[in-house]
Tab-separated table of C-alpha atoms in Angstrom:
chain	number	residue	atom	x	y	z
Z	1	UNK	CA	0.000	0.000	0.000
Z	2	UNK	CA	1.227	3.523	-0.719
Z	3	UNK	CA	3.294	5.273	1.933
Z	4	UNK	CA	2.568	8.717	0.448
Z	5	UNK	CA	-0.711	9.719	2.108
Z	6	UNK	CA	-2.119	13.152	1.338
Z	7	UNK	CA	-4.824	14.919	3.354
Z	8	UNK	CA	-7.886	15.684	1.265
Z	9	UNK	CA	-10.959	17.808	1.701
Z	10	UNK	CA	-13.947	17.232	-0.521
Z	11	UNK	CA	-14.977	20.826	-1.020
Z	12	UNK	CA	-11.541	22.054	-2.125
Z	13	UNK	CA	-10.767	19.258	-4.555
Z	14	UNK	CA	-14.262	19.067	-5.997
Z	15	UNK	CA	-14.179	22.829	-6.507
Z	16	UNK	CA	-10.966	22.583	-8.504
Z	17	UNK	CA	-12.387	19.753	-10.583
Z	18	UNK	CA	-15.653	21.516	-11.208
Z	19	UNK	CA	-14.052	24.765	-12.291
Z	20	UNK	CA	-11.760	22.913	-14.678
Z	21	UNK	CA	-14.652	20.988	-16.138
Z	22	UNK	CA	-16.896	24.015	-16.548
Z	23	UNK	CA	-14.040	25.697	-18.361
Z	24	UNK	CA	-14.051	22.827	-20.851
Z	25	UNK	CA	-10.878	21.202	-19.567
Z	26	UNK	CA	-12.111	17.663	-19.000
Z	27	UNK	CA	-10.688	14.611	-20.717
Z	28	UNK	CA	-12.186	13.463	-23.993
Z	29	UNK	CA	-11.786	9.734	-24.013
Z	30	UNK	CA	-12.971	8.533	-20.660
Z	31	UNK	CA	-14.035	5.224	-19.301
Z	32	UNK	CA	-16.430	5.952	-16.508
Z	33	UNK	CA	-19.978	4.803	-16.217
Z	34	UNK	CA	-20.693	8.509	-16.230
Z	35	UNK	CA	-17.816	9.247	-18.552
Z	36	UNK	CA	-15.814	10.356	-15.592
Z	37	UNK	CA	-12.403	9.576	-16.957
Z	38	UNK	CA	-10.279	11.155	-19.650
Z	39	UNK	CA	-8.984	8.104	-21.428
Z	40	UNK	CA	-6.071	9.620	-23.292
Z	41	UNK	CA	-4.652	11.825	-20.584
Z	42	UNK	CA	-1.678	10.886	-18.451
Z	43	UNK	CA	-2.773	10.080	-14.894
Z	44	UNK	CA	-2.058	12.967	-12.561
Z	45	UNK	CA	-1.744	13.149	-8.814
Z	46	UNK	CA	-3.809	16.053	-7.546
Z	47	UNK	CA	-1.485	18.537	-5.853
Z	48	UNK	CA	-2.202	19.849	-2.368
Z	49	UNK	CA	-2.294	23.428	-3.630
Z	50	UNK	CA	-4.838	22.525	-6.288
Z	51	UNK	CA	-2.511	23.141	-9.223
Z	52	UNK	CA	-3.140	20.556	-11.892
Z	53	UNK	CA	-2.523	20.447	-15.592
Z	54	UNK	CA	-5.365	19.696	-17.941
Z	55	UNK	CA	-5.809	19.720	-21.672
Z	56	UNK	CA	-8.449	22.037	-23.002
Z	57	UNK	CA	-11.267	20.217	-24.689
Z	58	UNK	CA	-12.385	21.149	-28.150
Z	59	UNK	CA	-15.918	22.422	-28.534
Z	60	UNK	CA	-18.360	20.951	-31.014
Z	61	UNK	CA	-20.547	22.810	-33.416
Z	62	UNK	CA	-23.989	23.136	-31.887
Z	63	UNK	CA	-27.177	23.524	-33.916
Z	64	UNK	CA	-29.037	26.760	-33.560
Z	65	UNK	CA	-32.819	26.906	-33.232
Z	66	UNK	CA	-32.938	27.184	-37.002
Z	67	UNK	CA	-30.219	24.659	-37.713
Z	68	UNK	CA	-30.935	21.920	-35.203
Z	69	UNK	CA	-33.660	22.907	-32.829
Z	70	UNK	CA	-36.864	22.498	-34.742
Z	71	UNK	CA	-37.206	19.059	-36.279
Z	72	UNK	CA	-36.949	17.776	-39.827
Z	73	UNK	CA	-34.310	18.193	-42.484
Z	74	UNK	CA	-31.646	16.022	-40.924
Z	75	UNK	CA	-30.424	18.635	-38.434
Z	76	UNK	CA	-27.454	17.715	-36.282
Z	77	UNK	CA	-27.668	17.584	-32.503
Z	78	UNK	CA	-24.674	17.280	-30.196
Z	79	UNK	CA	-25.014	14.570	-27.534
Z	80	UNK	CA	-22.317	14.461	-24.867
Z	81	UNK	CA	-21.966	10.985	-23.390
Z	82	UNK	CA	-19.108	9.604	-21.324
Z	83	UNK	CA	-16.148	7.286	-21.472
Z	84	UNK	CA	-15.880	4.450	-23.943
Z	85	UNK	CA	-15.176	1.847	-21.241
Z	86	UNK	CA	-18.304	2.525	-19.215
Z	87	UNK	CA	-22.054	2.648	-19.809
Z	88	UNK	CA	-22.820	6.198	-20.949
Z	89	UNK	CA	-21.001	6.011	-24.263
Z	90	UNK	CA	-22.380	2.734	-25.671
Z	91	UNK	CA	-25.874	3.571	-24.380
Z	92	UNK	CA	-25.699	6.981	-26.057
Z	93	UNK	CA	-24.831	5.302	-29.331
Z	94	UNK	CA	-27.919	3.103	-28.977
Z	95	UNK	CA	-29.934	6.295	-28.414
Z	96	UNK	CA	-28.297	7.693	-31.556
Z	97	UNK	CA	-29.549	4.713	-33.562
Z	98	UNK	CA	-33.153	4.911	-32.370
Z	99	UNK	CA	-33.302	8.694	-32.735
Z	100	UNK	CA	-31.885	8.620	-36.247
Z	101	UNK	CA	-34.171	5.723	-37.212
Z	102	UNK	CA	-37.286	7.488	-35.941
Z	103	UNK	CA	-36.684	11.207	-36.543
Z	104	UNK	CA	-34.975	13.492	-39.028
Z	105	UNK	CA	-32.225	14.342	-36.553
Z	106	UNK	CA	-28.615	13.236	-36.658
Z	107	UNK	CA	-26.921	12.781	-33.269
Z	108	UNK	CA	-23.238	13.539	-32.928
Z	109	UNK	CA	-22.232	11.469	-29.871
Z	110	UNK	CA	-19.142	12.780	-28.082
Z	111	UNK	CA	-16.967	10.847	-25.633
Z	112	UNK	CA	-16.385	13.213	-22.720
Z	113	UNK	CA	-14.755	13.373	-19.323
Z	114	UNK	CA	-17.587	13.626	-16.832
Z	115	UNK	CA	-20.986	14.646	-15.539
Z	116	UNK	CA	-19.606	17.989	-14.398
Z	117	UNK	CA	-17.945	18.578	-17.757
Z	118	UNK	CA	-21.187	17.732	-19.509
Z	119	UNK	CA	-23.040	20.307	-17.403
Z	120	UNK	CA	-20.492	22.872	-18.551
Z	121	UNK	CA	-21.059	21.854	-22.168
Z	122	UNK	CA	-24.803	22.337	-21.800
Z	123	UNK	CA	-24.271	25.673	-20.048
Z	124	UNK	CA	-22.042	26.929	-22.872
Z	125	UNK	CA	-24.279	25.576	-25.638
Z	126	UNK	CA	-21.641	23.134	-26.883
Z	127	UNK	CA	-24.030	20.249	-26.160
Z	128	UNK	CA	-27.727	19.878	-26.864
Z	129	UNK	CA	-28.223	16.749	-24.759
Z	130	UNK	CA	-25.955	15.076	-22.219
Z	131	UNK	CA	-25.895	12.235	-19.726
Z	132	UNK	CA	-25.173	13.304	-16.152
Z	133	UNK	CA	-25.749	12.107	-12.612
Z	134	UNK	CA	-28.844	13.328	-10.779
Z	135	UNK	CA	-26.796	14.636	-7.842
Z	136	UNK	CA	-24.536	16.696	-10.090
Z	137	UNK	CA	-27.635	18.023	-11.865
Z	138	UNK	CA	-29.081	19.160	-8.531
Z	139	UNK	CA	-25.828	20.862	-7.524
Z	140	UNK	CA	-25.560	22.691	-10.827
Z	141	UNK	CA	-29.168	23.824	-11.018
Z	142	UNK	CA	-29.277	25.030	-7.416
Z	143	UNK	CA	-25.819	26.581	-7.228
Z	144	UNK	CA	-24.708	24.472	-4.284
Z	145	UNK	CA	-22.904	21.296	-3.240
Z	146	UNK	CA	-19.763	21.739	-5.342
Z	147	UNK	CA	-17.869	24.989	-4.939
Z	148	UNK	CA	-17.689	25.439	-8.715
Z	149	UNK	CA	-21.482	25.767	-8.669
Z	150	UNK	CA	-21.712	27.657	-5.372
Z	151	UNK	CA	-23.747	30.818	-6.026
Z	152	UNK	CA	-23.189	30.122	-9.728
Z	153	UNK	CA	-26.270	28.142	-10.698
Z	154	UNK	CA	-26.527	26.777	-14.244
Z	155	UNK	CA	-29.937	28.230	-14.958
Z	156	UNK	CA	-30.390	26.766	-18.442
Z	157	UNK	CA	-29.943	23.163	-17.209
Z	158	UNK	CA	-33.179	21.161	-17.417
Z	159	UNK	CA	-34.061	17.493	-17.242
Z	160	UNK	CA	-35.409	15.041	-19.784
Z	161	UNK	CA	-35.514	11.625	-18.089
Z	162	UNK	CA	-33.816	9.426	-15.520
Z	163	UNK	CA	-32.469	6.127	-16.759
Z	164	UNK	CA	-30.939	3.649	-14.298
Z	165	UNK	CA	-29.014	3.377	-11.026
Z	166	UNK	CA	-25.334	4.297	-11.221
Z	167	UNK	CA	-23.674	1.887	-8.856
Z	168	UNK	CA	-20.669	2.962	-6.799
Z	169	UNK	CA	-18.034	0.254	-7.179
Z	170	UNK	CA	-14.752	0.310	-5.264
Z	171	UNK	CA	-12.420	-2.208	-6.872
Z	172	UNK	CA	-9.042	-3.481	-5.735
Z	173	UNK	CA	-6.883	-6.545	-6.275
Z	174	UNK	CA	-7.278	-9.387	-3.803
Z	175	UNK	CA	-3.620	-9.286	-2.803
Z	176	UNK	CA	-3.776	-5.665	-1.557
Z	177	UNK	CA	-5.549	-6.844	1.581
Z	178	UNK	CA	-8.168	-4.109	1.248
Z	179	UNK	CA	-11.485	-5.580	2.310
Z	180	UNK	CA	-13.297	-2.696	4.031
Z	181	UNK	CA	-13.556	1.064	3.602
Z	182	UNK	CA	-11.359	1.594	6.659
Z	183	UNK	CA	-8.531	-0.169	4.813
Z	184	UNK	CA	-8.396	2.763	2.368
Z	185	UNK	CA	-6.718	4.968	4.987
Z	186	UNK	CA	-3.241	5.734	3.655
Z	187	UNK	CA	-3.971	4.142	0.268
Z	188	UNK	CA	-3.396	5.431	-3.247
Z	189	UNK	CA	-6.851	5.730	-4.804
Z	190	UNK	CA	-8.034	6.506	-8.325
Z	191	UNK	CA	-11.132	8.645	-7.736
Z	192	UNK	CA	-11.981	9.094	-11.414
Z	193	UNK	CA	-11.217	11.839	-13.874
Z	194	UNK	CA	-10.975	15.441	-12.701
Z	195	UNK	CA	-14.415	17.038	-12.861
Z	196	UNK	CA	-16.289	13.780	-13.088
Z	197	UNK	CA	-19.331	12.675	-11.169
Z	198	UNK	CA	-17.178	9.716	-10.175
Z	199	UNK	CA	-14.648	11.966	-8.463
Z	200	UNK	CA	-17.406	13.928	-6.743
Z	201	UNK	CA	-19.003	10.749	-5.382
Z	202	UNK	CA	-15.682	9.204	-4.364
Z	203	UNK	CA	-14.699	12.241	-2.324
Z	204	UNK	CA	-18.168	12.458	-0.775
Z	205	UNK	CA	-17.977	8.837	0.340
Z	206	UNK	CA	-14.424	9.022	1.656
Z	207	UNK	CA	-15.228	12.140	3.654
Z	208	UNK	CA	-18.484	10.661	4.988
Z	209	UNK	CA	-16.715	7.606	6.422
Z	210	UNK	CA	-13.758	9.560	7.794
Z	211	UNK	CA	-11.022	8.569	5.322
Z	212	UNK	CA	-8.766	11.631	5.347
Z	213	UNK	CA	-5.250	10.521	4.479
Z	214	UNK	CA	-4.855	9.114	1.012
Z	215	UNK	CA	-3.049	9.811	-2.232
Z	216	UNK	CA	-5.404	10.660	-5.092
Z	217	UNK	CA	-4.924	9.666	-8.716
Z	218	UNK	CA	-7.171	10.869	-11.549
Z	219	UNK	CA	-7.328	8.701	-14.648
Z	220	UNK	CA	-9.677	6.627	-16.759
Z	221	UNK	CA	-11.034	3.317	-15.514
Z	222	UNK	CA	-9.038	1.526	-18.194
Z	223	UNK	CA	-5.896	3.266	-17.006
Z	224	UNK	CA	-6.863	2.530	-13.404
Z	225	UNK	CA	-7.084	-1.161	-14.255
Z	226	UNK	CA	-3.536	-1.006	-15.613
Z	227	UNK	CA	-2.432	0.884	-12.505
Z	228	UNK	CA	-3.933	-1.829	-10.300
Z	229	UNK	CA	-2.189	-4.545	-12.312
Z	230	UNK	CA	1.129	-2.694	-12.001
Z	231	UNK	CA	0.730	-1.951	-8.288
Z	232	UNK	CA	0.689	1.809	-8.899
Z	233	UNK	CA	-2.604	2.296	-7.051
Z	234	UNK	CA	-4.371	0.355	-4.339
Z	235	UNK	CA	-8.017	0.888	-5.284
Z	236	UNK	CA	-10.274	2.671	-7.774
Z	237	UNK	CA	-13.757	4.123	-7.662
Z	238	UNK	CA	-16.037	3.316	-10.576
Z	239	UNK	CA	-19.506	4.814	-10.992
Z	240	UNK	CA	-21.747	3.197	-13.570
Z	241	UNK	CA	-24.346	0.593	-14.261
Z	242	UNK	CA	-22.958	-2.886	-13.761
Z	243	UNK	CA	-21.311	-4.659	-15.383
Z	244	UNK	CA	-18.677	-2.051	-16.228
Z	245	UNK	CA	-16.467	-3.244	-19.070
Z	246	UNK	CA	-13.178	-2.101	-17.546
Z	247	UNK	CA	-13.892	-4.057	-14.349
Z	248	UNK	CA	-14.956	-7.126	-16.323
Z	249	UNK	CA	-11.654	-7.063	-18.213
Z	250	UNK	CA	-9.680	-6.664	-14.997
Z	251	UNK	CA	-11.548	-9.512	-13.283
Z	252	UNK	CA	-10.871	-11.811	-16.232
Z	253	UNK	CA	-7.113	-11.457	-15.761
Z	254	UNK	CA	-6.713	-10.797	-12.021
Z	255	UNK	CA	-8.291	-11.776	-8.710
Z	256	UNK	CA	-10.275	-8.734	-7.646
Z	257	UNK	CA	-12.133	-7.628	-4.542
Z	258	UNK	CA	-15.148	-5.322	-4.555
Z	259	UNK	CA	-15.067	-3.308	-1.324
Z	260	UNK	CA	-18.543	-3.183	0.256
Z	261	UNK	CA	-20.296	-0.034	1.453
Z	262	UNK	CA	-22.455	-1.455	4.195
Z	263	UNK	CA	-23.719	-1.109	7.752
Z	264	UNK	CA	-22.856	2.085	9.597
Z	265	UNK	CA	-20.684	3.241	6.698
Z	266	UNK	CA	-23.606	3.047	4.286
Z	267	UNK	CA	-25.850	4.936	6.686
Z	268	UNK	CA	-23.175	7.611	7.097
Z	269	UNK	CA	-22.882	8.006	3.326
Z	270	UNK	CA	-26.661	8.330	2.884
Z	271	UNK	CA	-26.891	10.771	5.782
Z	272	UNK	CA	-24.161	12.936	4.262
Z	273	UNK	CA	-25.767	12.986	0.795
Z	274	UNK	CA	-29.466	12.270	0.387
Z	275	UNK	CA	-29.218	11.318	-3.308
Z	276	UNK	CA	-27.367	8.098	-2.492
Z	277	UNK	CA	-29.632	5.040	-2.326
Z	278	UNK	CA	-29.023	1.429	-1.271
Z	279	UNK	CA	-27.795	-0.810	-4.049
Z	280	UNK	CA	-25.921	-4.061	-4.508
Z	281	UNK	CA	-23.770	-5.722	-7.121
Z	282	UNK	CA	-25.116	-9.234	-7.685
Z	283	UNK	CA	-22.765	-12.132	-7.133
Z	284	UNK	CA	-21.387	-13.415	-10.410
Z	285	UNK	CA	-21.422	-10.006	-12.093
Z	286	UNK	CA	-17.629	-10.105	-12.146
Z	287	UNK	CA	-15.428	-13.180	-12.408
Z	288	UNK	CA	-14.352	-14.431	-8.996
Z	289	UNK	CA	-16.826	-12.282	-7.027
Z	290	UNK	CA	-19.487	-14.827	-6.127
Z	291	UNK	CA	-21.370	-13.056	-3.327
Z	292	UNK	CA	-23.635	-10.013	-3.542
Z	293	UNK	CA	-21.753	-6.840	-2.589
Z	294	UNK	CA	-23.753	-4.114	-0.787
Z	295	UNK	CA	-23.088	-0.552	-1.928
Z	296	UNK	CA	-24.873	2.676	-2.854
Z	297	UNK	CA	-25.937	4.294	-6.117
Z	298	UNK	CA	-26.919	7.575	-7.700
Z	299	UNK	CA	-29.080	7.892	-10.846
Z	300	UNK	CA	-28.107	8.447	-14.470
Z	301	UNK	CA	-30.232	10.938	-16.385
Z	302	UNK	CA	-30.589	12.781	-19.681
Z	303	UNK	CA	-30.344	16.565	-19.465
Z	304	UNK	CA	-30.680	19.329	-22.026
Z	305	UNK	CA	-30.666	23.109	-22.496
Z	306	UNK	CA	-33.726	25.193	-21.673
Z	307	UNK	CA	-33.369	27.093	-24.949
Z	308	UNK	CA	-33.568	23.993	-27.145
Z	309	UNK	CA	-36.971	23.929	-28.810
Z	310	UNK	CA	-39.827	21.994	-27.229
Z	311	UNK	CA	-40.439	20.245	-30.545
Z	312	UNK	CA	-36.877	18.963	-30.711
Z	313	UNK	CA	-36.819	17.704	-27.143
Z	314	UNK	CA	-40.231	16.050	-27.407
Z	315	UNK	CA	-39.301	14.293	-30.661
Z	316	UNK	CA	-35.987	13.006	-29.318
Z	317	UNK	CA	-37.598	11.905	-26.051
Z	318	UNK	CA	-40.389	10.121	-27.897
Z	319	UNK	CA	-37.941	8.371	-30.208
Z	320	UNK	CA	-36.055	6.940	-27.225
Z	321	UNK	CA	-38.927	5.996	-24.935
Z	322	UNK	CA	-41.256	4.746	-27.672
Z	323	UNK	CA	-38.515	2.384	-28.805
Z	324	UNK	CA	-36.936	1.041	-25.640
Z	325	UNK	CA	-37.403	-2.448	-27.107
Z	326	UNK	CA	-34.604	-1.563	-29.526
Z	327	UNK	CA	-32.127	-1.020	-26.690
Z	328	UNK	CA	-29.840	-3.723	-25.327
Z	329	UNK	CA	-28.249	-1.827	-22.407
Z	330	UNK	CA	-29.995	-1.378	-19.031
Z	331	UNK	CA	-33.282	-2.608	-20.450
Z	332	UNK	CA	-34.515	-3.654	-16.993
Z	333	UNK	CA	-34.456	-0.025	-15.892
Z	334	UNK	CA	-35.100	2.289	-18.854
Z	335	UNK	CA	-38.798	2.906	-19.424
Z	336	UNK	CA	-41.270	5.760	-19.740
Z	337	UNK	CA	-42.952	4.605	-16.530
Z	338	UNK	CA	-39.820	5.126	-14.414
Z	339	UNK	CA	-38.283	8.028	-16.340
Z	340	UNK	CA	-39.117	10.606	-13.678
Z	341	UNK	CA	-37.974	8.547	-10.672
Z	342	UNK	CA	-35.216	10.494	-8.957
Z	343	UNK	CA	-35.516	13.489	-11.292
Z	344	UNK	CA	-33.678	16.187	-9.359
Z	345	UNK	CA	-34.306	19.266	-11.530
Z	346	UNK	CA	-37.216	20.735	-13.451
Z	347	UNK	CA	-38.167	19.212	-16.801
Z	348	UNK	CA	-37.754	20.781	-20.204
Z	349	UNK	CA	-41.178	21.664	-21.580
Z	350	UNK	CA	-40.721	19.214	-24.462
Z	351	UNK	CA	-40.013	16.332	-22.081
Z	352	UNK	CA	-42.922	17.418	-19.886
Z	353	UNK	CA	-45.207	17.318	-22.911
Z	354	UNK	CA	-44.120	13.752	-23.736
Z	355	UNK	CA	-44.408	12.418	-20.207
Z	356	UNK	CA	-47.618	14.307	-19.484
Z	357	UNK	CA	-46.080	16.196	-16.591
């Protein structure tokens, strides 16, 4: 286990991450369930003074009301997803297929670095739709929770639909000896990409259970898997609907342990942040992990910009939720009936029209 512990505080680090993400500095090839990992960036250890290097992301051309906000004519819409090794990115590409098969819109799906980054893309108009976590959506809309949003609410952020639970998975190798959250004291931990919902949740959980001294790494889940194999880190946080591809690959080549969030620790996490809910990873989800693992989860959701036309949002929403039988990912969870469960912000008028809200 690492002998280079570093004291962390959630508010300070999350603030740095959020500001970087809102400035468009997140990674562009991530692996998180929420896209919370820049896949092509070199892993960086977050400095105590908050000075980190990031690579500025490139914006995408966004349709105007005339050129992509009104339906018909094959207009292009920008959809910001997540990392290629998680759930957001492949699911977004399935949404792309059903939308393009059932409307005149073309979806340009972007691999991005995080929920927080995606909020910034919606705020700036670089994205028309994006996948984010419901807790990050609440923070952004209400100008609270993360210092980057404190008194700086993202007023044009509105909801479309919730999708499925985003399970918090803490993965390590069996030979590290880490079996409980308390064993993370003094460890080197990959908390997800800077600015990601994964990083936000990881720091929330560590603070809630009193883990203060640890060394933080920020890299993609695929890179984290390599770091675990090489002994460069002790554990990694992953946020996404199970099974997460990067964890599956790791479990197929190494003996892994999924660290439970249970008992008093789970109650402390839920008390600290009300958007966390009980969850579990079923035994057999990952090779060598035969027993159910108790944990917590947040909720994945689709968000959009308030200034995108009601017609556009209603048509895209209808294309997805009228054709859920054409999806192959998270089909047990994604439905029109449950699409407002856990919705943490107000709906776009187009989504409200579709769901009859």
